[in-house]
Amino acid sequence: MKRYILSRLIQSVFVLFVISLIVFLLIRAVPKDPIYVILGPESQGITPEQYAQMKHDLGLDRSLPVQYVMWAQRMVTGDWGHSFKTKRPVTQELATRIPYSLQLAVLALLLSVVIGITTGVVAALKRNGVLDVISSFVAIAGVALPNFWFALILILVFSVHWNIFPAFGGKLIWQDPLGALQAMVLPAAVLGLSGTASIMRQMRSSMLEVMGEDYVRTARAKGLHERKVIWSHAFRNALLPIVTLLGLRLGGILGGSVIVETIFSWPGVGRLAVSAIQEVNYPVVQVIVVVSGATVLLANLITDISYAYIDPRIHIT
Amino acid sequence: MASDREGSPSGASLKDKVGRETQVANGAITVGGKSPLSRIADRLPLQTLKALLRHRLSVFSLIYITIATGAAVFAGPLSPYDPNAIDPVNALAPPSWAHPLGLDDVGRDVFSRLLYGARVSMEVGLLSATLAIVVGVPLGVIAAYAGGWTEHIIMRIIDAKIAIPNILLAILLVIVMGGGVFTVSLALSLNLMTTQARLVRSQALSVKQLDYVLAAKALGVPPRRILAAHVLPNAFQPSIVQATLGMGFAVLGEAGLSFLGVGVTIPTPTWGNMLNLAFQNMESAPWLSIAPGLAIFLLVLSFNFVGDGLRDVLDPRLRGRV
């Protein structure tokens, strides 16, 4: 087990290296000069000396390999650089944004887990019942519905028409719990839809599969109460594949909400990433991509390890 | 197993380096006269289409895809107006007999733009699914066959790509290469490519272990032949299913990028950038968001259903179970 985790970690470090290289080169390939973007309209009167000085200050006058090595060294030592735009440390920029993304993602995940698992189980137990039909529609829609269109419709109905929920702006739950919840209803619904759909689908099919297993028949044959058969024999085993889905969702917590955050003007990491890309804000883009990549890798690792604990049949070597 | 389908009793002939023909008693090795590509083409015969037509949802989906394709191909003659002709006086006019879907923010006819928008969606869908196969399949085959460090490096690069949020990577790529149908397709095909590569690699790894492939190898059949005769035909069907589903993802991805303003940009009409305009004029012209959104939703849905249908039809083990 220890060896497995160690080798996975080593692999992950290599994958992170590739990720950092990709984003480092890609953001520098954007055909915009960060100096002009930073200066904005002021760049009209800039002298070549001033330009060269700025470039030097930002370390952009060095060769690409030197820039990469310097950046990588600083990343490893915890110095994540300063935003070109605000001049604040990138860590600070992230620290103000992550709570917003996190609370939204957690609420969305919570919604999809609760709704997905309960409807999935009920749909499986009452096959072809009303809920089964409804849930299969939701499952289909959740995969194919463009989330920005869904958001648009929700805003039209609940913000423009009825004015129940705000269409934009974010609040933190520990500062204004009610306001934050109200502001999160629509974005969380949009963000949670695809998760709900996939969990529902998986829960239904794995529940159906488990109900046909020998041990469920045995449990019934020995006269166990049907409720006990379902909840302590079938349900617990059917939950297993959900772990993988949860792992995937957890991994996507930082990067998965770009469009939703943009539509609802939610001040999270996703929106920061989009504006940073457009402003060729190298340090911010690089850190966001590497950090969200690391989140995905970590979530995958945790998922794989947790399998060994949940399911004693699985041995990781 | 998929390999059973290969098992025609006829022996195949192989030429070795000297040019002698070697009869191989194993029916699986039927490279013989036909080229591998035409053999692959034989795999999707009328029967598949017929079986697919028995799948009700697939039929509706195929009908919708046909309509969308028709709109894309014949957008010119079908459009009542020039999609870029503006009429600022009547901007944001609601649906009427003259303009069934209304006018947008500068007075362009929404119905005409919807027809032209189908063009971009279909092009992006087809192009990115094709690119994904063209690059992803060889990549997966190389990874499986080379093994060792080559495989390790290819797989880790794929892992890296998967760990980067799709949408951020796509935005970056499109900004770097400049917007447009081709660059958007290229950016979106990366997602599908990694799926294809992984799929083909796992197929290749499992086929590599089969007895008749080991036998062929022992007989000295060159790896290229084994690849063409066994690995690719086996990987072909899941690949096609994946490509169909992938077209749905690409349509969705293009719409998302164009909605964010980094994909295919105005004046070229796409369903995504039409929704962007709808979003900006949400309060004064709420009807603008309905048609393009529905068009995207139905197209993605259709590709998904056809993909699922194809999977059912091509894999007899799943027939009737899904």
Coordinates of C-alpha atoms in Angstrom, one line a residue, chain B:
Chain B
M1 CA -15.7 -12.0 -27.6
A2 CA -15.3 -9.6 -30.5
S3 CA -12.7 -11.9 -32.0
D4 CA -15.3 -14.5 -32.8
R5 CA -16.6 -12.3 -35.6
E6 CA -13.3 -12.7 -37.4
G7 CA -13.5 -16.4 -37.5
S8 CA -14.3 -17.3 -41.0
P9 CA -13.0 -20.7 -41.8
S10 CA -11.1 -19.6 -45.0
G11 CA -7.4 -19.6 -44.6
A12 CA -5.5 -16.5 -45.5
S13 CA -2.3 -16.2 -47.4
L14 CA 0.6 -14.2 -46.3
K15 CA 3.6 -13.1 -48.2
D16 CA 7.0 -13.2 -46.4
K17 CA 10.0 -11.2 -47.3
V18 CA 11.0 -13.5 -50.2
G19 CA 7.6 -13.3 -51.6
R20 CA 6.4 -16.8 -50.9
E21 CA 2.8 -17.2 -49.9
T22 CA 2.2 -18.8 -46.6
Q23 CA -1.2 -20.3 -45.9
V24 CA -2.2 -19.7 -42.3
A25 CA -4.7 -22.1 -40.9
N26 CA -6.1 -19.6 -38.5
G27 CA -9.2 -18.0 -39.9
A28 CA -8.5 -14.8 -38.1
I29 CA -5.7 -13.8 -40.3
T30 CA -7.6 -12.7 -43.3
V31 CA -5.7 -9.8 -44.5
G32 CA -5.3 -11.4 -47.9
G33 CA -6.7 -9.6 -50.9
K34 CA -8.7 -6.9 -49.2
S35 CA -7.2 -3.8 -47.7
P36 CA -7.8 -3.4 -43.9
L37 CA -9.6 -0.2 -44.6
S38 CA -12.2 -1.7 -46.9
R39 CA -12.6 -4.5 -44.3
I40 CA -13.3 -1.9 -41.7
A41 CA -15.8 -0.3 -44.1
D42 CA -17.6 -3.7 -44.3
R43 CA -18.2 -3.5 -40.6
L44 CA -20.8 -0.8 -40.9
P45 CA -23.1 -2.3 -43.5
L46 CA -26.8 -1.8 -44.1
Q47 CA -27.5 -4.3 -41.4
T48 CA -26.2 -1.9 -38.8
L49 CA -28.4 0.9 -40.1
K50 CA -31.4 -1.4 -40.2
A51 CA -30.8 -2.5 -36.6
L52 CA -30.3 1.1 -35.6
L53 CA -33.7 2.0 -37.1
R54 CA -35.3 -0.5 -34.7
H55 CA -34.1 1.7 -31.9
R56 CA -36.8 4.3 -31.6
L57 CA -34.9 7.1 -30.0
S58 CA -32.1 6.7 -32.5
V59 CA -34.6 7.1 -35.3
F60 CA -35.8 10.4 -34.0
S61 CA -32.2 11.4 -33.4
L62 CA -31.2 10.5 -36.9
I63 CA -34.2 12.5 -38.3
Y64 CA -33.1 15.5 -36.3
I65 CA -29.5 15.1 -37.3
T66 CA -30.6 14.9 -40.9
I67 CA -32.7 18.1 -40.5
A68 CA -29.7 19.9 -38.9
T69 CA -27.4 18.7 -41.7
G70 CA -29.9 19.8 -44.3
A71 CA -30.1 23.2 -42.7
A72 CA -26.3 23.4 -42.6
V73 CA -25.9 22.4 -46.3
F74 CA -28.8 24.4 -47.7
A75 CA -28.6 27.3 -45.4
G76 CA -28.2 29.6 -48.4
P77 CA -31.3 28.8 -50.4
L78 CA -33.4 28.1 -47.2
S79 CA -32.8 31.3 -45.5
P80 CA -35.4 34.0 -46.0
Y81 CA -32.9 36.7 -45.4
D82 CA -29.2 37.4 -45.6
P83 CA -28.0 36.3 -42.1
N84 CA -25.8 39.4 -41.8
A85 CA -28.2 42.0 -43.2
I86 CA -28.9 44.5 -40.5
D87 CA -32.1 46.5 -39.8
P88 CA -31.3 48.7 -36.8
V89 CA -34.7 50.4 -36.8
N90 CA -36.4 47.1 -36.0
A91 CA -33.7 45.7 -33.7
L92 CA -35.0 43.2 -31.1
A93 CA -38.4 43.0 -32.8
P94 CA -40.4 40.0 -31.5
P95 CA -41.3 37.1 -33.7
S96 CA -43.7 37.9 -36.5
W97 CA -44.9 36.4 -39.8
A98 CA -42.0 38.1 -41.7
H99 CA -39.4 37.1 -39.1
P100 CA -40.6 33.9 -37.4
L101 CA -38.0 34.0 -34.7
G102 CA -37.7 37.8 -34.4
L103 CA -34.7 40.1 -35.0
D104 CA -31.5 40.3 -32.9
D105 CA -29.8 43.4 -31.4
V106 CA -28.8 44.9 -34.7
G107 CA -31.9 43.7 -36.6
R108 CA -30.5 40.5 -38.2
D109 CA -33.1 37.8 -38.9
V110 CA -32.8 35.1 -36.2
F111 CA -34.3 32.3 -38.2
S112 CA -31.7 32.8 -41.0
R113 CA -28.9 32.9 -38.5
L114 CA -30.2 29.7 -36.9
L115 CA -30.0 27.9 -40.2
Y116 CA -26.4 29.2 -40.8
G117 CA -25.6 28.4 -37.2
A118 CA -26.2 24.7 -37.9
R119 CA -23.3 24.8 -40.3
V120 CA -20.8 25.7 -37.6
S121 CA -22.1 23.1 -35.2
M122 CA -22.1 20.3 -37.7
E123 CA -18.6 21.3 -39.0
V124 CA -17.1 21.5 -35.6
G125 CA -18.8 18.2 -34.6
L126 CA -17.5 16.3 -37.6
L127 CA -14.1 17.9 -37.7
S128 CA -13.2 17.4 -34.1
A129 CA -14.5 13.8 -34.0
T130 CA -12.4 13.1 -37.2
L131 CA -9.3 14.7 -35.8
A132 CA -9.7 12.8 -32.6
I133 CA -9.7 9.5 -34.4
V134 CA -6.9 10.4 -36.8
V135 CA -4.6 11.4 -33.9
G136 CA -6.0 9.4 -31.0
V137 CA -6.1 6.0 -32.6
P138 CA -2.5 5.9 -33.7
L139 CA -1.5 7.3 -30.3
G140 CA -3.2 4.6 -28.5
V141 CA -1.8 1.9 -30.8
I142 CA 1.7 3.3 -30.4
A143 CA 1.3 3.4 -26.6
A144 CA 0.1 -0.2 -26.4
Y145 CA 2.7 -1.6 -28.8
A146 CA 5.8 0.4 -27.9
G147 CA 5.4 -0.3 -24.2
G148 CA 8.1 0.8 -21.7
W149 CA 9.1 4.4 -21.6
T150 CA 7.2 5.5 -24.7
E151 CA 4.0 4.2 -23.3
H152 CA 4.7 5.7 -19.9
I153 CA 5.4 9.1 -21.4
I154 CA 2.3 9.1 -23.7
M155 CA 0.0 8.1 -20.9
R156 CA 1.4 10.7 -18.5
I157 CA 0.9 13.4 -21.1
I158 CA -2.6 12.2 -21.5
D159 CA -3.1 12.3 -17.7
A160 CA -1.8 15.8 -17.7
K161 CA -4.2 16.9 -20.4
I162 CA -7.1 15.3 -18.5
A163 CA -6.1 17.0 -15.3
I164 CA -6.3 20.5 -16.8
P165 CA -9.8 21.8 -16.8
N166 CA -11.2 21.2 -20.3
I167 CA -12.7 24.6 -20.8
L168 CA -9.6 26.5 -19.6
L169 CA -7.4 24.5 -22.0
A170 CA -9.8 25.1 -24.9
I171 CA -10.0 28.8 -24.2
L172 CA -6.2 29.1 -24.0
L173 CA -5.8 27.1 -27.3
V174 CA -8.4 29.1 -29.2
I175 CA -6.9 32.4 -28.0
V176 CA -3.4 31.2 -29.0
M177 CA -4.5 30.0 -32.5
G178 CA -7.2 32.6 -33.1
G179 CA -10.9 31.9 -33.3
G180 CA -12.7 30.1 -36.1
V181 CA -14.2 26.8 -37.0
F182 CA -11.0 25.0 -37.5
T183 CA -9.1 26.2 -34.4
V184 CA -12.2 25.6 -32.2
S185 CA -12.5 22.0 -33.6
L186 CA -8.8 21.4 -33.0
A187 CA -9.0 22.7 -29.5
L188 CA -12.1 20.6 -28.7
S189 CA -10.7 17.5 -30.4
L190 CA -8.0 17.3 -27.8
N191 CA -10.6 16.1 -25.3
L192 CA -11.9 13.5 -27.6
M193 CA -8.4 12.5 -28.7
T194 CA -7.3 11.4 -25.2
T195 CA -10.5 9.3 -24.9
Q196 CA -9.9 7.6 -28.2
A197 CA -6.2 7.0 -27.4
R198 CA -7.1 5.4 -24.0
L199 CA -9.8 3.3 -25.6
V200 CA -7.7 2.0 -28.4
R201 CA -4.8 1.3 -26.1
S202 CA -6.8 -0.8 -23.8
Q203 CA -8.3 -2.7 -26.8
A204 CA -4.9 -3.2 -28.2
L205 CA -3.5 -4.4 -24.9
S206 CA -6.3 -7.0 -24.5
V207 CA -6.1 -8.2 -28.2
K208 CA -2.4 -8.5 -27.9
Q209 CA -2.9 -11.3 -25.4
L210 CA -5.3 -13.4 -27.4
D211 CA -4.2 -16.8 -28.6
Y212 CA -4.6 -16.3 -32.3
V213 CA -2.7 -13.1 -32.1
L214 CA 0.1 -14.8 -30.3
A215 CA 0.0 -17.5 -32.9
A216 CA 0.2 -15.0 -35.7
K217 CA 3.1 -13.4 -33.9
A218 CA 4.9 -16.7 -33.6
L219 CA 4.4 -17.3 -37.3
G220 CA 6.3 -14.2 -37.9
V221 CA 3.5 -12.0 -39.0
P222 CA 4.8 -8.4 -38.9
P223 CA 3.3 -6.2 -36.1
R224 CA 1.9 -3.8 -38.7
R225 CA -0.2 -6.7 -40.2
I226 CA -1.4 -7.8 -36.8
L227 CA -2.4 -4.3 -36.0
A228 CA -4.3 -3.9 -39.3
A229 CA -6.0 -7.3 -39.1
H230 CA -6.8 -7.6 -35.4
V231 CA -6.2 -4.6 -33.3
L232 CA -7.8 -1.9 -35.4
P233 CA -10.9 -3.9 -36.4
N234 CA -11.6 -4.7 -32.8
A235 CA -11.1 -1.1 -31.7
F236 CA -13.1 0.2 -34.5
Q237 CA -16.6 -0.2 -33.1
P238 CA -16.0 1.3 -29.7
S239 CA -14.1 4.1 -31.5
I240 CA -17.1 4.9 -33.7
V241 CA -19.5 4.9 -30.7
Q242 CA -17.1 7.2 -28.9
A243 CA -16.8 9.5 -31.9
T244 CA -20.5 9.8 -32.1
L245 CA -20.8 10.7 -28.5
G246 CA -17.8 13.0 -29.0
M247 CA -19.6 14.9 -31.7
G248 CA -22.2 15.8 -29.1
F249 CA -19.4 17.0 -26.7
A250 CA -17.8 19.1 -29.5
V251 CA -21.1 20.8 -30.4
L252 CA -21.6 21.6 -26.7
G253 CA -18.0 22.8 -26.4
E254 CA -18.2 25.0 -29.4
A255 CA -21.4 26.6 -28.2
G256 CA -19.9 27.2 -24.8
L257 CA -16.7 28.8 -26.2
S258 CA -18.8 30.9 -28.6
F259 CA -21.0 31.9 -25.8
L260 CA -18.0 33.1 -23.8
G261 CA -17.0 35.0 -26.9
V262 CA -13.8 33.1 -27.6
G263 CA -15.0 30.6 -30.1
V264 CA -16.5 31.4 -33.5
T265 CA -17.3 35.1 -33.2
I266 CA -19.9 37.4 -34.6
P267 CA -20.6 38.2 -37.5
T268 CA -20.4 34.4 -38.2
P269 CA -23.7 33.1 -36.8
T270 CA -23.4 30.2 -34.4
W271 CA -25.9 28.9 -31.9
G272 CA -23.4 29.7 -29.1
N273 CA -22.9 33.3 -30.0
M274 CA -26.6 33.8 -30.7
L275 CA -27.1 32.7 -27.1
N276 CA -24.6 35.3 -26.0
L277 CA -26.6 38.0 -27.7
A278 CA -29.7 36.6 -26.1
F279 CA -28.0 36.7 -22.7
Q280 CA -27.1 40.4 -23.2
N281 CA -30.6 41.3 -24.3
M282 CA -32.3 39.0 -21.8
E283 CA -34.7 41.6 -20.3
S284 CA -35.8 43.2 -23.5
A285 CA -36.0 40.2 -25.8
P286 CA -36.3 37.0 -23.8
W287 CA -37.5 34.9 -26.8
L288 CA -34.0 35.2 -28.4
S289 CA -32.7 32.5 -26.1
I290 CA -35.2 29.8 -26.9
A291 CA -34.5 28.6 -30.5
P292 CA -30.6 28.4 -30.4
G293 CA -30.6 26.7 -27.0
L294 CA -33.2 24.2 -28.1
A295 CA -31.3 23.5 -31.3
I296 CA -28.0 22.8 -29.4
F297 CA -29.8 20.7 -26.8
L298 CA -31.5 18.5 -29.4
L299 CA -28.4 18.1 -31.5
V300 CA -26.3 17.0 -28.5
L301 CA -29.1 14.7 -27.4
S302 CA -29.4 13.2 -30.8
F303 CA -25.6 12.4 -31.0
N304 CA -25.9 10.9 -27.6
F305 CA -28.8 8.7 -28.6
V306 CA -27.3 7.6 -31.8
G307 CA -24.1 6.8 -30.0
D308 CA -26.0 4.7 -27.4
G309 CA -27.9 3.1 -30.2
L310 CA -24.8 2.2 -32.1
R311 CA -23.3 0.7 -29.0
D312 CA -26.4 -1.5 -28.5
V313 CA -26.4 -2.5 -32.2
L314 CA -22.7 -3.1 -32.5
D315 CA -22.3 -5.0 -29.2
P316 CA -24.8 -7.9 -29.2
R317 CA -24.0 -8.6 -25.6
L318 CA -25.7 -5.4 -24.6
R319 CA -28.6 -5.8 -26.9
G320 CA -31.9 -5.3 -25.1
R321 CA -30.2 -4.6 -21.8
V322 CA -29.7 -0.9 -21.9

